[in-house]
Structure formats: structure tokens, C-alpha cells
N, CA, C and O atoms as a MOPAC input file, in Angstrom:
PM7 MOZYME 1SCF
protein

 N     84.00700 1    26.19600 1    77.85000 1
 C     84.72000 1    27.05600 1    76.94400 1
 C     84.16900 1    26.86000 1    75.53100 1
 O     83.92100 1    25.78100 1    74.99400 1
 N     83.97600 1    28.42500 1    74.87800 1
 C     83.49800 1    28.07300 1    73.40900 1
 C     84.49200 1    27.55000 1    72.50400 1
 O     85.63000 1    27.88300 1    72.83500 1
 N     84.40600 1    26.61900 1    71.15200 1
 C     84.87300 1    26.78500 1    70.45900 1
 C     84.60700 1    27.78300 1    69.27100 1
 O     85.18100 1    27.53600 1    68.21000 1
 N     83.97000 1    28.64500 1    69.33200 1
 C     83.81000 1    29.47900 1    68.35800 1
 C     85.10600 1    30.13600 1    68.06400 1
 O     85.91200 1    30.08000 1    68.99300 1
 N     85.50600 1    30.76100 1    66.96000 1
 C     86.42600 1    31.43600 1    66.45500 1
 C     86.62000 1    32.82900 1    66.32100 1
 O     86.50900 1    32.96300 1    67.54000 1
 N     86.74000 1    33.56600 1    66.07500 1
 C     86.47600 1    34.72100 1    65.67600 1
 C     88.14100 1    35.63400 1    64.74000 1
 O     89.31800 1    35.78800 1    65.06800 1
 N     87.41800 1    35.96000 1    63.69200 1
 C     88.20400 1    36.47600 1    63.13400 1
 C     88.49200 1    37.87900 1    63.07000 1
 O     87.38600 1    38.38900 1    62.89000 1
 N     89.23900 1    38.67700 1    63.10900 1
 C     89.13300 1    40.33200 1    62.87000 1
 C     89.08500 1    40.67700 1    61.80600 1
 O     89.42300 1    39.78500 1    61.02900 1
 N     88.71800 1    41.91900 1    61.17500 1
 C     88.05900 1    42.33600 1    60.00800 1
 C     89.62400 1    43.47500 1    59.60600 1
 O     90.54600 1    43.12000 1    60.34000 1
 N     89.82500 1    44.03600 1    59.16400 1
 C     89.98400 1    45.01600 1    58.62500 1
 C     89.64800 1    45.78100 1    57.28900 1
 O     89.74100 1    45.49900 1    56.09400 1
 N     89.34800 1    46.53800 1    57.79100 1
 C     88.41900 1    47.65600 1    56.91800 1
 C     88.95100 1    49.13100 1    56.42300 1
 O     88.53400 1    50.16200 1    56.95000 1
 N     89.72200 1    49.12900 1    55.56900 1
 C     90.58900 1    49.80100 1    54.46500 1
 C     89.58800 1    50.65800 1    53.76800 1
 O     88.50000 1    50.11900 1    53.56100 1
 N     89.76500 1    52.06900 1    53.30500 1
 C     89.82400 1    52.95500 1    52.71200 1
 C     89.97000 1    54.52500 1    53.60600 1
 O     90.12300 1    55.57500 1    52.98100 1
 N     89.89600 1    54.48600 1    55.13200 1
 C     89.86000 1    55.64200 1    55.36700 1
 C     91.40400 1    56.03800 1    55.06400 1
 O     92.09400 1    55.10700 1    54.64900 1
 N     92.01100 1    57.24600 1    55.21200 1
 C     93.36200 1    58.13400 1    54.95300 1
 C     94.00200 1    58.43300 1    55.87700 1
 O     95.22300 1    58.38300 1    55.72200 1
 N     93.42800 1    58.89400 1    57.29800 1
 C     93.71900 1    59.43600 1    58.04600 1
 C     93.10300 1    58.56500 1    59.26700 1
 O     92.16000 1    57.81500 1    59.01600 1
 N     93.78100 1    58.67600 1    60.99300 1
 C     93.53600 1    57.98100 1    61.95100 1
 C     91.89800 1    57.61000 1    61.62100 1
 O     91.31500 1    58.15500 1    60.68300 1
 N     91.19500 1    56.55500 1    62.56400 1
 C     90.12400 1    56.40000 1    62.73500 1
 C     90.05400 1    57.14600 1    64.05300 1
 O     91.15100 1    57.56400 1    64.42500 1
 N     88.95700 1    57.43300 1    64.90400 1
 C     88.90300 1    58.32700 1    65.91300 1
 C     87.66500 1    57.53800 1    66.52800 1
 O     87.65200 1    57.75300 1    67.74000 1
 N     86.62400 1    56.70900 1    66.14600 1
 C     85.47700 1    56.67600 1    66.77000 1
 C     84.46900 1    55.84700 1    65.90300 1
 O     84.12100 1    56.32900 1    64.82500 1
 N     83.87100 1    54.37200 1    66.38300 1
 C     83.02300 1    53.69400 1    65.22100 1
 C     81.64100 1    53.61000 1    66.30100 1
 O     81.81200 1    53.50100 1    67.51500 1
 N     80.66200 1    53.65700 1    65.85600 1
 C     79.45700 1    52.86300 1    66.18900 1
 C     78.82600 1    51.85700 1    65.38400 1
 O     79.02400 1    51.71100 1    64.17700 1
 N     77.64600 1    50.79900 1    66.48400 1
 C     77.48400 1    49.88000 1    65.54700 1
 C     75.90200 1    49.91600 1    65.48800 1
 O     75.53700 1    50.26400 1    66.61100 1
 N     75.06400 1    49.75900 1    64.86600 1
 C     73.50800 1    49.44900 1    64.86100 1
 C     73.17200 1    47.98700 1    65.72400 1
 O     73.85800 1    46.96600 1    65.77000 1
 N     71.86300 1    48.28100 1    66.38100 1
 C     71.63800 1    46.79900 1    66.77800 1
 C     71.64200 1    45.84100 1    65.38900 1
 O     71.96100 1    46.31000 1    64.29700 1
 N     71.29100 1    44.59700 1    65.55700 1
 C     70.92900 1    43.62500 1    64.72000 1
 C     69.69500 1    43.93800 1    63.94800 1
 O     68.59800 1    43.69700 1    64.45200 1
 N     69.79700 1    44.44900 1    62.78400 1
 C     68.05600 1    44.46600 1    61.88500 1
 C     68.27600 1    43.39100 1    60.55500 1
 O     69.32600 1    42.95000 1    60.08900 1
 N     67.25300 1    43.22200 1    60.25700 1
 C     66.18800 1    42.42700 1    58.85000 1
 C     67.75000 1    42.31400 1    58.37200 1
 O     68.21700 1    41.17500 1    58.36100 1
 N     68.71800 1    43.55100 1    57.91900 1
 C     69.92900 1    43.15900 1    57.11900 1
 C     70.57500 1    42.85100 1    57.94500 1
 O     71.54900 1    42.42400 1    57.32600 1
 N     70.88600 1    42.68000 1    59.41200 1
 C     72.10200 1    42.37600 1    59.79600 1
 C     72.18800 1    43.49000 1    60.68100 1
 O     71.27900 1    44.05600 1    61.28800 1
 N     73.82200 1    43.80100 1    60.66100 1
 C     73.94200 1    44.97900 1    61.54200 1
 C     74.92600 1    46.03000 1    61.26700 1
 O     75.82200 1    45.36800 1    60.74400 1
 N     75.28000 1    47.09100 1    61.28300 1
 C     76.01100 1    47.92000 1    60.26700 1
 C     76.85500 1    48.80900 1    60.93100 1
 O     76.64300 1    48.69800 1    62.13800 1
 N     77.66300 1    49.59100 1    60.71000 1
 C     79.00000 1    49.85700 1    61.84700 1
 C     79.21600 1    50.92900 1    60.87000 1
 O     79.00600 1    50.71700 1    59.67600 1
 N     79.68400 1    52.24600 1    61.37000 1
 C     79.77900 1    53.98200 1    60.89400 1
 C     80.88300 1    54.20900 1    61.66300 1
 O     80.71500 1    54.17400 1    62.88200 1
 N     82.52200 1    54.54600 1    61.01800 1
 C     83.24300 1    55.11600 1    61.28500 1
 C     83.53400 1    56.82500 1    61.60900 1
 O     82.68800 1    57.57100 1    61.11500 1
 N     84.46700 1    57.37800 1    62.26200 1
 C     84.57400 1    58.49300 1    62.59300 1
 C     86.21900 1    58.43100 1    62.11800 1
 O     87.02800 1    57.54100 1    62.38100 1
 N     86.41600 1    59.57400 1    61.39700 1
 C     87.70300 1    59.69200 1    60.74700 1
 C     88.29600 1    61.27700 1    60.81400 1
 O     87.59900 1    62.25200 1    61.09600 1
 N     89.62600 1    61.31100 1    60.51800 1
 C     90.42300 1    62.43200 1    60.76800 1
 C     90.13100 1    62.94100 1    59.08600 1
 O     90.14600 1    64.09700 1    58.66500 1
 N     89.92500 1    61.95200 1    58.48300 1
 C     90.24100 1    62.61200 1    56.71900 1
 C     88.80300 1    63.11800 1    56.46300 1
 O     88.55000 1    63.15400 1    55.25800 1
 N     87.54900 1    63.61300 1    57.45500 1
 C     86.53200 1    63.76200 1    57.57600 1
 C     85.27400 1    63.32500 1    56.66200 1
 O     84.23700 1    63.89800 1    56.32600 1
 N     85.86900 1    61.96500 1    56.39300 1
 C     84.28600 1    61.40200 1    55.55500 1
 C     84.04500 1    60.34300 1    56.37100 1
 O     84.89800 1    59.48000 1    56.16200 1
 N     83.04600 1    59.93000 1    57.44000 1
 C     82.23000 1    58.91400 1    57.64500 1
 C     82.02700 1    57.66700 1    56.58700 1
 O     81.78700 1    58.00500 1    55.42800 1
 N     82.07500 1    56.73100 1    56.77800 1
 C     82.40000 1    55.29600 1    56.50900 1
 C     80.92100 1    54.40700 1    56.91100 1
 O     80.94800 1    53.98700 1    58.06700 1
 N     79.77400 1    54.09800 1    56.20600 1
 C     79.58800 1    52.79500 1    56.43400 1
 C     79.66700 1    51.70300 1    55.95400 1
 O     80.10000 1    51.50700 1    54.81900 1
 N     79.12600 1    50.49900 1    56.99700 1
 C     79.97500 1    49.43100 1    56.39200 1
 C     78.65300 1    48.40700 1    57.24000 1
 O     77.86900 1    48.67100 1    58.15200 1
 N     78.90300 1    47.15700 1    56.40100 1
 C     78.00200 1    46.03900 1    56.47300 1
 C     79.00100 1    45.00900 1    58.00900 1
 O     79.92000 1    44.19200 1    57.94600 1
 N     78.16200 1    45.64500 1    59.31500 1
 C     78.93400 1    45.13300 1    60.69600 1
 C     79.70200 1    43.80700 1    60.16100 1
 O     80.87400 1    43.84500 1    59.78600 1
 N     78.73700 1    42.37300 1    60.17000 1
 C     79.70700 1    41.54000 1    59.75400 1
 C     80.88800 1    40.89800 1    58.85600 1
 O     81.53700 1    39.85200 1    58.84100 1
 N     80.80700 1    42.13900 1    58.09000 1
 C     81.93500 1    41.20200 1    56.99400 1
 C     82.32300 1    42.69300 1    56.60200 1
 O     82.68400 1    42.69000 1    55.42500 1
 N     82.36600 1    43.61200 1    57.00300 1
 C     83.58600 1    45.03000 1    56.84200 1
 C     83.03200 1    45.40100 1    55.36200 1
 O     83.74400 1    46.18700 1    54.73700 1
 N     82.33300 1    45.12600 1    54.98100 1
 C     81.64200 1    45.38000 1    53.02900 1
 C     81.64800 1    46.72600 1    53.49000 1
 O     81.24700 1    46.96000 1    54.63000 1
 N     82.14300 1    47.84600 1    52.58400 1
 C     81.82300 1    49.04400 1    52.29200 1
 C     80.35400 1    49.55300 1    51.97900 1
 O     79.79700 1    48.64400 1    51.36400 1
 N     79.63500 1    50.45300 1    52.11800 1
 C     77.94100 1    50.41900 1    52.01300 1
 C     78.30200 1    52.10500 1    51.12700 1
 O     78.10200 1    52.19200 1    49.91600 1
 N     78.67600 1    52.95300 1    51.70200 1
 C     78.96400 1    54.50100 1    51.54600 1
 C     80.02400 1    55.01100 1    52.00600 1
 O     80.81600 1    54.37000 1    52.69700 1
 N     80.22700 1    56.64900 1    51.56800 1
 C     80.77700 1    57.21000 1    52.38000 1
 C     80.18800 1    58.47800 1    52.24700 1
 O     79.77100 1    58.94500 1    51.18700 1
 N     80.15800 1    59.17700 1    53.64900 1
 C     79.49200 1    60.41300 1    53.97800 1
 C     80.23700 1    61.68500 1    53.87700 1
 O     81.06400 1    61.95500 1    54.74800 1
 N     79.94700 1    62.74800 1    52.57600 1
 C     80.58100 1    63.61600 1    51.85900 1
 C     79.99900 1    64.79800 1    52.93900 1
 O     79.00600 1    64.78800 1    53.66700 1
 N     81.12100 1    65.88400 1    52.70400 1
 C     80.07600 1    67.24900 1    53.37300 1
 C     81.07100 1    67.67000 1    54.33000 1
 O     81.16300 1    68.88400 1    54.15300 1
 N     81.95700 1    67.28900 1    55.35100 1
 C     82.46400 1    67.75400 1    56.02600 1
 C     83.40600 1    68.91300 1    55.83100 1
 O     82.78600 1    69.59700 1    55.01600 1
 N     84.32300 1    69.42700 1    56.04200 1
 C     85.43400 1    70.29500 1    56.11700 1
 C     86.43100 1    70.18400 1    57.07200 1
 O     87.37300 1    70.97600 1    57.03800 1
 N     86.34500 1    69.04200 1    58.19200 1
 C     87.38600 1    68.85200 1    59.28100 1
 C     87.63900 1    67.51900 1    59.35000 1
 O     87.22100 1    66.73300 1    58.50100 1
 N     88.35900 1    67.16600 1    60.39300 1
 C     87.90500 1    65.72200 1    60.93600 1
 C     86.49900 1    65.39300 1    61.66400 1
 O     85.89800 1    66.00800 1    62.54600 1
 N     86.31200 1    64.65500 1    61.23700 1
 C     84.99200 1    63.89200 1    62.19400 1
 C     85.45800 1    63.16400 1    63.54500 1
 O     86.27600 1    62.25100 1    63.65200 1
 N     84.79100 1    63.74800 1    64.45200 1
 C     85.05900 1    62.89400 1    65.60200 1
 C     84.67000 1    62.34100 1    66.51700 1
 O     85.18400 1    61.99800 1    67.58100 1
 N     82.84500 1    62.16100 1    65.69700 1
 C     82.09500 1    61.39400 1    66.49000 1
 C     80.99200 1    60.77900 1    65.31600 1
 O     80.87000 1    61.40500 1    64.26300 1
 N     80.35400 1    59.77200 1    65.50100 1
 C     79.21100 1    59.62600 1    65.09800 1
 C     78.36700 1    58.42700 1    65.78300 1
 O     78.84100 1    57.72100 1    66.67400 1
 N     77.13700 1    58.28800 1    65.29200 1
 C     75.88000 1    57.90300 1    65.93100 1
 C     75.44200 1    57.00900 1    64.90000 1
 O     75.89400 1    57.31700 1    63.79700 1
 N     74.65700 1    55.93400 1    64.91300 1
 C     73.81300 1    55.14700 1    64.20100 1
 C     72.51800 1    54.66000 1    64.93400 1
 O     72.66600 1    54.03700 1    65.98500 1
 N     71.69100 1    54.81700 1    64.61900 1
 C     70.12600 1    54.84300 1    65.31600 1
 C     70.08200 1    53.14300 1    65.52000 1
 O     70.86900 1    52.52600 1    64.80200 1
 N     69.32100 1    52.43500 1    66.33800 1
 C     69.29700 1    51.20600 1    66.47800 1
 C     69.14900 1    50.63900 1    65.02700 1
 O     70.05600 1    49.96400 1    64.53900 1
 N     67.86900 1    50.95100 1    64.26300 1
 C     67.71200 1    50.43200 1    63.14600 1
 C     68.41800 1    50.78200 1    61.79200 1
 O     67.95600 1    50.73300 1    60.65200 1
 N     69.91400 1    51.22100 1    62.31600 1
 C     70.15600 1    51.71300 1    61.08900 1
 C     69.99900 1    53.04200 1    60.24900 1
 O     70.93900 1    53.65100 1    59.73800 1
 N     68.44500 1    53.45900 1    60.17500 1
 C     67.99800 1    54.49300 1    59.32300 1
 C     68.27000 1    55.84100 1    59.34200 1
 O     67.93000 1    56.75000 1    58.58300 1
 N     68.99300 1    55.81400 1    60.41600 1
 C     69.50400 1    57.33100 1    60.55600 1
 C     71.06800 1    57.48800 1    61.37300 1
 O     71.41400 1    57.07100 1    62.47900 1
 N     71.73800 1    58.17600 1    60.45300 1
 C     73.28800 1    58.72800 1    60.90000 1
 C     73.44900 1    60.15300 1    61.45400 1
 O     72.83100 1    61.12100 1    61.01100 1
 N     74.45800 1    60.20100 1    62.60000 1
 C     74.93000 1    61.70200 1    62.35000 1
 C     76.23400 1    61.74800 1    62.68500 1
 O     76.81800 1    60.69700 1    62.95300 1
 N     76.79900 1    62.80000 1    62.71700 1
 C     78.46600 1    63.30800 1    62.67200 1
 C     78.71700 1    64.46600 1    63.02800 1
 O     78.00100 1    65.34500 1    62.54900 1
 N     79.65200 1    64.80400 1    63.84200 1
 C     80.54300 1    65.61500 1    64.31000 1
 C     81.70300 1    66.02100 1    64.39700 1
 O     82.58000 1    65.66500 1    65.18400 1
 N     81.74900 1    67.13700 1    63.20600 1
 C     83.08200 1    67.58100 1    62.86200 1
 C     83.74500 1    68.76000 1    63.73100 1
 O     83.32100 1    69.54000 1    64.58300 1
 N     85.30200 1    68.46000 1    62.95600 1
 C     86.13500 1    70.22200 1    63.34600 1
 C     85.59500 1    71.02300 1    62.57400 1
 O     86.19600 1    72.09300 1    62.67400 1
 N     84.71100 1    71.09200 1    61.79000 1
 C     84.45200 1    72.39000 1    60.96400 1
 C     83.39300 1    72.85200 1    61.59300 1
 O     82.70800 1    73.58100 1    60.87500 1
 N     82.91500 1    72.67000 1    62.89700 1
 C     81.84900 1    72.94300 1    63.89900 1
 C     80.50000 1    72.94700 1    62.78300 1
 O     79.81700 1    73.79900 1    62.21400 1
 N     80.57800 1    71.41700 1    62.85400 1
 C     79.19200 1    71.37000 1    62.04900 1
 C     78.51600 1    69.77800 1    62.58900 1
 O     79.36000 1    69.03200 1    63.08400 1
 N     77.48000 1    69.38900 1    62.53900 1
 C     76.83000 1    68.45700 1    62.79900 1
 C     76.05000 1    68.07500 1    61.58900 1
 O     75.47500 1    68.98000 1    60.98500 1
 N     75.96700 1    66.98100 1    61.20500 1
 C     75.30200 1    66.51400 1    60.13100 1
 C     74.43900 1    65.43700 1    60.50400 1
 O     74.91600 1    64.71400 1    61.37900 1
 N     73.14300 1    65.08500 1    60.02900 1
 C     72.42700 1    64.03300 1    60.29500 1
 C     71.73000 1    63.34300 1    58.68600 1
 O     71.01600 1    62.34000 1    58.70200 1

């Protein structure tokens, strides 16, 4: 049995439900985690320690999906305003 610990994060600023997160593999920075939200702005965030990085402007609905490429370098999203963003 491990003794490792583990703590949970919470990660404050979205408005509305969360709906959907992905996470990036492990790169050079670490690893980075993109929320999916009802108040339709996408959220990233620094995976281990919940740090705020951005937030992704543009929508008109809720978001209710998104994607993060292994390395990070590329996002996309899927809103109610039948739009896809990358």
C-alpha cells in the first residue's frame, strides 16, 4: 500500500455547471487541464496545482466539450451556439 497522499484541487472562477475537462499528457511544463462550461468560456489551467493559465473568449452558448492535443499546443471547443473553435 502507498503512502502517498493526494490532495484535491479546486478550481474556482467558472459561473455556471462544469460539463466536461480534459487533460494534456505530461510536457517540458508539466501537464495542463481545459475545462468545458455552461457560462461558455473554456478554462485553462496548470494540471497540477489548478493555477489559472487563460480563458477562452468567443463563444455564444455553453460549451460542452473540449480537446487538448497531447502536447498542449492546441485546443478546441464545442458549443450551443453550433460553433467549433480551435
Amino acid at each position: 500500500m502507498s503512502s502517498f497522499k493526494q490532495t484535491p484541487l479546486t478550481c474556482s472562477g467558472h459561473t455556471r455547471p462544469v460539463v466536461h475537462l480534459d487533460f494534456s499528457d505530461n510536457t517540458d511544463y508539466g501537464y495542463f487541464l481545459i475545462s468545458a462550461c455552461k457560462d461558455g468560456k473554456p478554462m485553462l489551467r496548470q494540471g497540477d496545482t489548478g493555477d489559472w493559465i487563460g480563458t477562452f473568449e468567443g463563444h455564444k452558448g455553453a460549451v460542452w466539450g473540449v480537446a487538448l492535443n497531447k502536447e498542449a499546443t492546441v485546443a478546441a471547443s464545442g458549443a450551443a451556439d453550433f460553433e467549433a473553435k480551435v
